[in-house]
PDB file of N, CA, C and O in Angstrom:
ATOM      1  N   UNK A  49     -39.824 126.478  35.016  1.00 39.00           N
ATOM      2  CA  UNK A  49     -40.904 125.629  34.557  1.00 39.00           C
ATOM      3  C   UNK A  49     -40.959 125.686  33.031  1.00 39.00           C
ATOM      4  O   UNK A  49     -40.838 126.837  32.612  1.00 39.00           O
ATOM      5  N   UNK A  50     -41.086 124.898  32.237  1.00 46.00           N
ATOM      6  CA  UNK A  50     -41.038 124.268  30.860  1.00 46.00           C
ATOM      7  C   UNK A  50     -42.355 125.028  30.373  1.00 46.00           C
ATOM      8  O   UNK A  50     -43.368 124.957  31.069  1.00 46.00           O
ATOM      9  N   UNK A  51     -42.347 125.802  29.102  1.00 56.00           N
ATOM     10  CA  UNK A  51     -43.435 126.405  28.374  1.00 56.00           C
ATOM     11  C   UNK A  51     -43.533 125.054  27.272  1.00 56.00           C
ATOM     12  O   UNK A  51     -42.659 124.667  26.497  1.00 56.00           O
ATOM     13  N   UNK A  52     -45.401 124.294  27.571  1.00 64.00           N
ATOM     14  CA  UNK A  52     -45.749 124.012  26.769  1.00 64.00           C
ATOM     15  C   UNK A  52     -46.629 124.208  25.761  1.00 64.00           C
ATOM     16  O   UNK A  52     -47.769 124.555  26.073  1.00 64.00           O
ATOM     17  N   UNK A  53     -46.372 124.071  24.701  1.00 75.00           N
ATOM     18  CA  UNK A  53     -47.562 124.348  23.412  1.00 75.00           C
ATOM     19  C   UNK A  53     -48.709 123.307  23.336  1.00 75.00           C
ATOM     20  O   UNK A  53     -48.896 122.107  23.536  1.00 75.00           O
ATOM     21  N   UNK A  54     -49.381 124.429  22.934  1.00 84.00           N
ATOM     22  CA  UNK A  54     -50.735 123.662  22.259  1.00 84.00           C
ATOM     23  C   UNK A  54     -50.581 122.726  20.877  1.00 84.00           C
ATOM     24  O   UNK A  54     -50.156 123.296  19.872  1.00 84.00           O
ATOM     25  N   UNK A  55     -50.810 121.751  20.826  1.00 88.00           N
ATOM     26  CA  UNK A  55     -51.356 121.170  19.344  1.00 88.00           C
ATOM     27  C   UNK A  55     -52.242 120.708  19.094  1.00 88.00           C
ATOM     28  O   UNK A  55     -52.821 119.972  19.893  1.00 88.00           O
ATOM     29  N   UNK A  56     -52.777 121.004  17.663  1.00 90.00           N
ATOM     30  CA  UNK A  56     -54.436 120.784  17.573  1.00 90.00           C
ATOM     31  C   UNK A  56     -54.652 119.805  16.338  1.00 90.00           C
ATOM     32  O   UNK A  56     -54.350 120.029  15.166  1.00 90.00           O
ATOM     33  N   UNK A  57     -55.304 118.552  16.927  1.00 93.00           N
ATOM     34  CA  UNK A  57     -55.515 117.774  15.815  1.00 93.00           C
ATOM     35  C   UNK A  57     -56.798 118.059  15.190  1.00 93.00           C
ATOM     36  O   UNK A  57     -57.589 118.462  16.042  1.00 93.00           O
ATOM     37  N   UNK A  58     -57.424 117.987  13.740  1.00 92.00           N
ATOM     38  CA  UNK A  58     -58.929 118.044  13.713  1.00 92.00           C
ATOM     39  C   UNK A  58     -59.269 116.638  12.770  1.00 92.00           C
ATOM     40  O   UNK A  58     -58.596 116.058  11.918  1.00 92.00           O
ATOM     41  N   UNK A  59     -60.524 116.394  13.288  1.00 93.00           N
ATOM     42  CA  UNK A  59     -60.940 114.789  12.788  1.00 93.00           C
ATOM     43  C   UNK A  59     -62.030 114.649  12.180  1.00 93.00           C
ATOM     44  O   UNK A  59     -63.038 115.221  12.595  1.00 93.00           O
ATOM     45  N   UNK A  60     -62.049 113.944  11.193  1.00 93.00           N
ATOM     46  CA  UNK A  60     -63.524 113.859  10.593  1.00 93.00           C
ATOM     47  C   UNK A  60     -63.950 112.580   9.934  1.00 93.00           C
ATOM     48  O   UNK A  60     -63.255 111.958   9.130  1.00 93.00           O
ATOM     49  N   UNK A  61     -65.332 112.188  10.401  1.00 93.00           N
ATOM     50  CA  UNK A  61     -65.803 110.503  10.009  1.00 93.00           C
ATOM     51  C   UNK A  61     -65.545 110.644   8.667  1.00 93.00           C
ATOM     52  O   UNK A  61     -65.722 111.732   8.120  1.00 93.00           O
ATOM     53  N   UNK A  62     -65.003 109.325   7.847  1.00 91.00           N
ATOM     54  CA  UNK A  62     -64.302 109.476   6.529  1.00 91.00           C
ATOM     55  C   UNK A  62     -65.462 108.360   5.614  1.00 91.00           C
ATOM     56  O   UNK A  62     -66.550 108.062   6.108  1.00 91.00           O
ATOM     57  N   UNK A  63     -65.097 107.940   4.510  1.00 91.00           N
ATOM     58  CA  UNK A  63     -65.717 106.999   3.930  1.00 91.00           C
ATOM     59  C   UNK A  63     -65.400 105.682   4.382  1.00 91.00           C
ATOM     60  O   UNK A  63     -66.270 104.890   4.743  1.00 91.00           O
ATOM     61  N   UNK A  64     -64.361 105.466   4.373  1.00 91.00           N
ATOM     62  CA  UNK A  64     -63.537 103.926   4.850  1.00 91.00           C
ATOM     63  C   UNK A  64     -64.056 103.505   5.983  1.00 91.00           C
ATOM     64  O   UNK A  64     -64.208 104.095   7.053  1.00 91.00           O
ATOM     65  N   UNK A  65     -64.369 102.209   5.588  1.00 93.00           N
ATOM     66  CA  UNK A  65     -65.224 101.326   7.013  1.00 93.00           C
ATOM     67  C   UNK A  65     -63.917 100.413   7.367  1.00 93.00           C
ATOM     68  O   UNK A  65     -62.938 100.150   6.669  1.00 93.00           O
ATOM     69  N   UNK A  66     -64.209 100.069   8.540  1.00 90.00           N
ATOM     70  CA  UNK A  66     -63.231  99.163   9.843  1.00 90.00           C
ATOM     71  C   UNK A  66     -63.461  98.278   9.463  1.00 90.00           C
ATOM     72  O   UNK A  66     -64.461  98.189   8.750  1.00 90.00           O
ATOM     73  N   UNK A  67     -62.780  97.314   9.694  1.00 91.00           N
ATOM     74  CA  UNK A  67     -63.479  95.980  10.317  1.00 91.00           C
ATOM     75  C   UNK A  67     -64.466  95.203  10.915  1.00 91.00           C
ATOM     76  O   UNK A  67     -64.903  94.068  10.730  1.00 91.00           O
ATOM     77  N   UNK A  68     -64.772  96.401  11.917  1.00 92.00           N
ATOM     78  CA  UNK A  68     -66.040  95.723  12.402  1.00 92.00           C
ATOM     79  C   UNK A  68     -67.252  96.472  11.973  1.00 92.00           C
ATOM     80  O   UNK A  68     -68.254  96.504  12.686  1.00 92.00           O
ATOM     81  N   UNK A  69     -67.168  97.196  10.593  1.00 92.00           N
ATOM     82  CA  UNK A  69     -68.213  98.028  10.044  1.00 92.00           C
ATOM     83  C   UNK A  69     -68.504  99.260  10.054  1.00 92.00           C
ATOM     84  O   UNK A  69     -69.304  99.926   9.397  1.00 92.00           O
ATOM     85  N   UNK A  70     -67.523  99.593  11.149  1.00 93.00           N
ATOM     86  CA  UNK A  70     -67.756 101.137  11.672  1.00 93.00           C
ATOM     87  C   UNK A  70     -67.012 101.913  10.452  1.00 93.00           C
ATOM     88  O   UNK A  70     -66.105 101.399   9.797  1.00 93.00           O
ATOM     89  N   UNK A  71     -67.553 103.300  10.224  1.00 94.00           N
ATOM     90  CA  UNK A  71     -66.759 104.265   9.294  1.00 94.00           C
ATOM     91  C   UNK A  71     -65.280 104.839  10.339  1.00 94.00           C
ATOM     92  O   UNK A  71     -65.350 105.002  11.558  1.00 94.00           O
ATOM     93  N   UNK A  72     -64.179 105.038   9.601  1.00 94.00           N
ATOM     94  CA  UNK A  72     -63.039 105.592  10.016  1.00 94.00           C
ATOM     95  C   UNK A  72     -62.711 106.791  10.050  1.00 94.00           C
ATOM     96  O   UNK A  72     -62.857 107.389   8.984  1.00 94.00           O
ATOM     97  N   UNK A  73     -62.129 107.635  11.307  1.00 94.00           N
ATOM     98  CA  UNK A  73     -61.621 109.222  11.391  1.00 94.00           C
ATOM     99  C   UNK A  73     -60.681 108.872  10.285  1.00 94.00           C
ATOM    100  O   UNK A  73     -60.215 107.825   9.836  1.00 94.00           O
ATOM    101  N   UNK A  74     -60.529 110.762   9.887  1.00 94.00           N
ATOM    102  CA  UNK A  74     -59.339 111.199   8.964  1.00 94.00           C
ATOM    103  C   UNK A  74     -58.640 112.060   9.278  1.00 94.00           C
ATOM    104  O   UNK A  74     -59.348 113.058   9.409  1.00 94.00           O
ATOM    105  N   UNK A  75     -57.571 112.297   9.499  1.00 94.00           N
ATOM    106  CA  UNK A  75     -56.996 113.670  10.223  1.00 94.00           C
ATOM    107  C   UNK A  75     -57.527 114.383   8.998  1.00 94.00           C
ATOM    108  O   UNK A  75     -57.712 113.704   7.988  1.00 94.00           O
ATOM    109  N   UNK A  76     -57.680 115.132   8.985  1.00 93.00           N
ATOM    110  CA  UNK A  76     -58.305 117.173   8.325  1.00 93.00           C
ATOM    111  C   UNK A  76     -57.359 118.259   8.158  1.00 93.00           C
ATOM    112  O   UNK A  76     -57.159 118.936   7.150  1.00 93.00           O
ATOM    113  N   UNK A  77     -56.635 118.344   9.648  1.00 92.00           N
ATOM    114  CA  UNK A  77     -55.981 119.321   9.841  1.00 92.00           C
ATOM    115  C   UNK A  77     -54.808 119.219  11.300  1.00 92.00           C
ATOM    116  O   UNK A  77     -55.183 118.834  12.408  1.00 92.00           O
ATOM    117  N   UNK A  78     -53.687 119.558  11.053  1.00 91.00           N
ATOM    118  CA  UNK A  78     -53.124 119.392  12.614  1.00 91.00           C
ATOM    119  C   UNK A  78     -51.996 120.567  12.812  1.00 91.00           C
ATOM    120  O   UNK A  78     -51.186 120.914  11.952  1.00 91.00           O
ATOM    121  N   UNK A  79     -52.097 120.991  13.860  1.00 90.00           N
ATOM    122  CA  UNK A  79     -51.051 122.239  13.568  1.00 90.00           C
ATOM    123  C   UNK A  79     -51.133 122.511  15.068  1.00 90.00           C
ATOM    124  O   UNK A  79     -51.962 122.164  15.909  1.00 90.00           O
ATOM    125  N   UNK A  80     -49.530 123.559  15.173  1.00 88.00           N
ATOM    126  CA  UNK A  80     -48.739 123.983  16.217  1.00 88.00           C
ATOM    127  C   UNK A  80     -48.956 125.199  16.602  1.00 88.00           C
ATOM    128  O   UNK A  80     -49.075 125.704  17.718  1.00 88.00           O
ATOM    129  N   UNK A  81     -48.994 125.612  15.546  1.00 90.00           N
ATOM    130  CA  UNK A  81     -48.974 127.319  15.110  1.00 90.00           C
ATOM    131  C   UNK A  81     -50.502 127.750  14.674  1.00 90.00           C
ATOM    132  O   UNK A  81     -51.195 128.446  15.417  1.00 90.00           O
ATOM    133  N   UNK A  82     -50.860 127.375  13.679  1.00 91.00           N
ATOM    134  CA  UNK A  82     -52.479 127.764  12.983  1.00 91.00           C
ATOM    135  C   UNK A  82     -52.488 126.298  12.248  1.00 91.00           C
ATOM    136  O   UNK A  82     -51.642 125.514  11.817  1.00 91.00           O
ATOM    137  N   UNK A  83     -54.391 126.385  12.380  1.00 90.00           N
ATOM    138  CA  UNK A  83     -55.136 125.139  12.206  1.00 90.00           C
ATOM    139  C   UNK A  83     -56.142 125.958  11.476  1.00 90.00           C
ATOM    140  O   UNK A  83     -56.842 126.891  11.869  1.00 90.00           O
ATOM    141  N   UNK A  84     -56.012 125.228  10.019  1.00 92.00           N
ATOM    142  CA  UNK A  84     -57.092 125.870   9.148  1.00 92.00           C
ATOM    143  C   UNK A  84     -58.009 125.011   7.961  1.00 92.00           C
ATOM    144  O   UNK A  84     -57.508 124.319   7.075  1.00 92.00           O
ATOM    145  N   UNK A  85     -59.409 125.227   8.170  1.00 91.00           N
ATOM    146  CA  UNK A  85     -60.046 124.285   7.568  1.00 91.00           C
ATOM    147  C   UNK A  85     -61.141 125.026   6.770  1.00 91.00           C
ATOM    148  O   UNK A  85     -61.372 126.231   6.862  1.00 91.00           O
ATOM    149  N   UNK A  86     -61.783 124.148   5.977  1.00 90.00           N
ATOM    150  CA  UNK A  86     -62.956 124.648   4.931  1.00 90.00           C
ATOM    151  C   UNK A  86     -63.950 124.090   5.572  1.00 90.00           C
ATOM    152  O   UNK A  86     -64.877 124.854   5.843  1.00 90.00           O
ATOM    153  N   UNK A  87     -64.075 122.755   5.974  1.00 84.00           N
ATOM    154  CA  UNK A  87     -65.250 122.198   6.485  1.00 84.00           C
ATOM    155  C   UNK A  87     -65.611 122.189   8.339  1.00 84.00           C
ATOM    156  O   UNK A  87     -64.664 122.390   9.100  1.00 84.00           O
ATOM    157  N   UNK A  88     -66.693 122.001   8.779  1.00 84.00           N
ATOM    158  CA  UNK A  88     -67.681 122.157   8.340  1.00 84.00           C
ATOM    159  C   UNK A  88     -68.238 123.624   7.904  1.00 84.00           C
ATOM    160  O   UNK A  88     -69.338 123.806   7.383  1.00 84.00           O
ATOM    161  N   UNK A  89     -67.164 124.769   8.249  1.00 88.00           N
ATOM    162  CA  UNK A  89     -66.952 125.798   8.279  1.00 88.00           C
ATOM    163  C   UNK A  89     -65.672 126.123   7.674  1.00 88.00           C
ATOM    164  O   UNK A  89     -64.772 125.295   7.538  1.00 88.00           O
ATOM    165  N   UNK A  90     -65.565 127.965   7.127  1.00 93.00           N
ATOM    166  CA  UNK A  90     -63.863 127.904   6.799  1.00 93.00           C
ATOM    167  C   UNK A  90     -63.834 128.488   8.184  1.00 93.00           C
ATOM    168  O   UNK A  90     -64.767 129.181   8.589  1.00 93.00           O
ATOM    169  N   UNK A  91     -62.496 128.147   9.111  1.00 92.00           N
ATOM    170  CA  UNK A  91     -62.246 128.800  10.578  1.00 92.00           C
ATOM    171  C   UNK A  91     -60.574 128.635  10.015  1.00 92.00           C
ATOM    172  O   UNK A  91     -59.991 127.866   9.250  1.00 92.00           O
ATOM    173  N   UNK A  92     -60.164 129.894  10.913  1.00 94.00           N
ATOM    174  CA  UNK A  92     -58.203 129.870  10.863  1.00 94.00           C
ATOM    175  C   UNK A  92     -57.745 129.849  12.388  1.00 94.00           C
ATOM    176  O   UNK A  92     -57.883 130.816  13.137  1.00 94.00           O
ATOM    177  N   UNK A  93     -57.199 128.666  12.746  1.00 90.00           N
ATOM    178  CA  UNK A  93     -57.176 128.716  14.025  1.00 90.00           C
ATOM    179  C   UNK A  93     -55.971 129.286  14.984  1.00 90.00           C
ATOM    180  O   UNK A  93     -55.174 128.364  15.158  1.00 90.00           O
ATOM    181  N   UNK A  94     -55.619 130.290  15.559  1.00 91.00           N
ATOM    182  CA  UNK A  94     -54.144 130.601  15.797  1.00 91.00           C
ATOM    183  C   UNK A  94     -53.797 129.803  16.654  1.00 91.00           C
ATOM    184  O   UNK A  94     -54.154 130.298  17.724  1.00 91.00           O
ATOM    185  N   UNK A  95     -53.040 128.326  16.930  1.00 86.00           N
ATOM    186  CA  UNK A  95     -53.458 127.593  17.836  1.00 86.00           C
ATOM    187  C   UNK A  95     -52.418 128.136  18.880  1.00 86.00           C
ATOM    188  O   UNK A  95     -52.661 128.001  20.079  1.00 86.00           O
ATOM    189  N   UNK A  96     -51.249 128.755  18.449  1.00 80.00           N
ATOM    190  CA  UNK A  96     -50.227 129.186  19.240  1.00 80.00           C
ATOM    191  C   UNK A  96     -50.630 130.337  20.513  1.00 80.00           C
ATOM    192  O   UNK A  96     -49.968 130.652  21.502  1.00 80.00           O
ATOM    193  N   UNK A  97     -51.614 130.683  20.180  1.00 83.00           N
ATOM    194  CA  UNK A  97     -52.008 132.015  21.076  1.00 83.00           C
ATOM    195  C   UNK A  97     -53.236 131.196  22.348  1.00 83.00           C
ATOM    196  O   UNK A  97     -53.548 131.769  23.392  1.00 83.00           O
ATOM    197  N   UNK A  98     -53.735 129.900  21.975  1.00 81.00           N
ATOM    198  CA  UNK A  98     -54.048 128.947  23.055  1.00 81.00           C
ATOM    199  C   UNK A  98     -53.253 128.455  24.200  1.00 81.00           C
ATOM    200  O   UNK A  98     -52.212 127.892  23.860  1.00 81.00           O
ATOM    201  N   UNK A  99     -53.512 128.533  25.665  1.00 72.00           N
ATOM    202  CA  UNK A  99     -52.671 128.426  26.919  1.00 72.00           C
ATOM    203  C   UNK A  99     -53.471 127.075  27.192  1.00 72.00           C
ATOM    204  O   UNK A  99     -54.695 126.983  27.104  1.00 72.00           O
ATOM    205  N   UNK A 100     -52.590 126.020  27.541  1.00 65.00           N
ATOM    206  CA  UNK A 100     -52.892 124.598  28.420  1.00 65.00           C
ATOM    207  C   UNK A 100     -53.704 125.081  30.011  1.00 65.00           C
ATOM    208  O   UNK A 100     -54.024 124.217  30.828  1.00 65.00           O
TER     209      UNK A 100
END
C-alpha cells in the first residue's frame, strides 16, 4: 500500500476584490514538510509528522 503525505495549504482573505465584489484568498503558506506562519499567530507546523 502507497504511503501518502500530508500537504498543507494556508489561506487568507487578501485586499483584491473579484469580480463580483467579493475580496480574494492568498496562499500564506504551503508546505510538505513544515508550514510556518506569523499571522494570525506565529505557529511552525511539522506537517510531515501529520497521518491522512
Amino acid at each position: 500500500m502507497p504511503a501518502w503525505g500530508v500537504h498543507v495549504y494556508a489561506y487568507r482573505i487578501g485586499d483584491r476584490v473579484g469580480p463580483g465584489g467579493e475580496r480574494q484568498y492568498e496562499l500564506v503558506a504551503d508546505g510538505a514538510d513544515v508550514v510556518e506562519m506569523t499571522e494570525p499567530f506565529d505557529i511552525k507546523l511539522p506537517t510531515a509528522e501529520i497521518t491522512p
